[in-house]
Amino acid sequence: MEAPRPSNEAQRLEALRRYSVLDTLPEAAFDRIAQLASEVFDMPLAVINFVDEARQ
């Protein structure tokens, strides 16, 4: 069974391609955002993943 897809899935995928964020090296700004989210929500870990049809 396939998971439901959001109604704006095509736009989301286009944005990932337009911003060229897939298959890039780690960035300090995203690391800091994840660290802040971890602290704000009192969680041991937070991550930012960019997911398209075939990869994460």
Coordinates of C-alpha atoms in Angstrom, one line a residue:
M1 CA 0.0 0.0 0.0
E2 CA 1.4 3.4 -1.0
A3 CA 1.3 6.3 1.4
P4 CA -1.0 9.2 0.5
R5 CA 0.7 12.1 -1.2
P6 CA -0.1 15.8 -0.4
S7 CA -2.1 17.7 -2.9
N8 CA 1.0 20.0 -3.6
E9 CA 3.4 17.1 -4.2
A10 CA 4.3 18.2 -7.7
Q11 CA 5.1 21.8 -6.5
R12 CA 7.2 20.4 -3.6
L13 CA 9.3 18.2 -5.9
E14 CA 9.7 21.1 -8.4
A15 CA 11.0 23.3 -5.5
L16 CA 13.6 20.7 -4.6
R17 CA 14.8 20.6 -8.1
R18 CA 14.7 24.4 -8.6
Y19 CA 16.7 25.1 -5.4
S20 CA 19.2 22.3 -6.2
V21 CA 19.3 20.9 -2.6
L22 CA 19.2 17.2 -3.4
D23 CA 22.5 15.3 -3.1
T24 CA 24.4 18.3 -1.7
L25 CA 26.9 18.4 1.1
P26 CA 25.8 19.2 4.7
E27 CA 25.3 22.9 5.4
A28 CA 26.0 24.6 8.7
A29 CA 22.8 26.6 8.5
F30 CA 20.6 23.5 8.2
D31 CA 22.7 21.8 11.0
R32 CA 22.0 24.8 13.3
I33 CA 18.3 24.8 12.5
A34 CA 18.1 21.1 13.4
Q35 CA 20.1 21.8 16.6
L36 CA 17.6 24.6 17.5
A37 CA 14.6 22.4 16.9
S38 CA 16.2 19.7 19.1
E39 CA 16.6 22.2 21.9
V40 CA 13.2 23.9 21.5
F41 CA 11.3 20.6 21.6
D42 CA 13.6 19.0 24.1
M43 CA 14.5 16.1 21.9
P44 CA 17.8 14.3 21.6
L45 CA 17.9 14.6 17.8
A46 CA 16.3 16.6 14.9
V47 CA 17.1 16.2 11.2
I48 CA 16.3 17.9 8.0
N49 CA 15.8 15.6 5.0
F50 CA 15.0 16.4 1.4
V51 CA 13.0 13.6 -0.1
D52 CA 12.1 13.1 -3.8
E53 CA 10.5 10.2 -5.6
A54 CA 13.6 8.0 -5.4
R55 CA 15.9 9.2 -2.6
Q56 CA 16.3 10.9 0.7

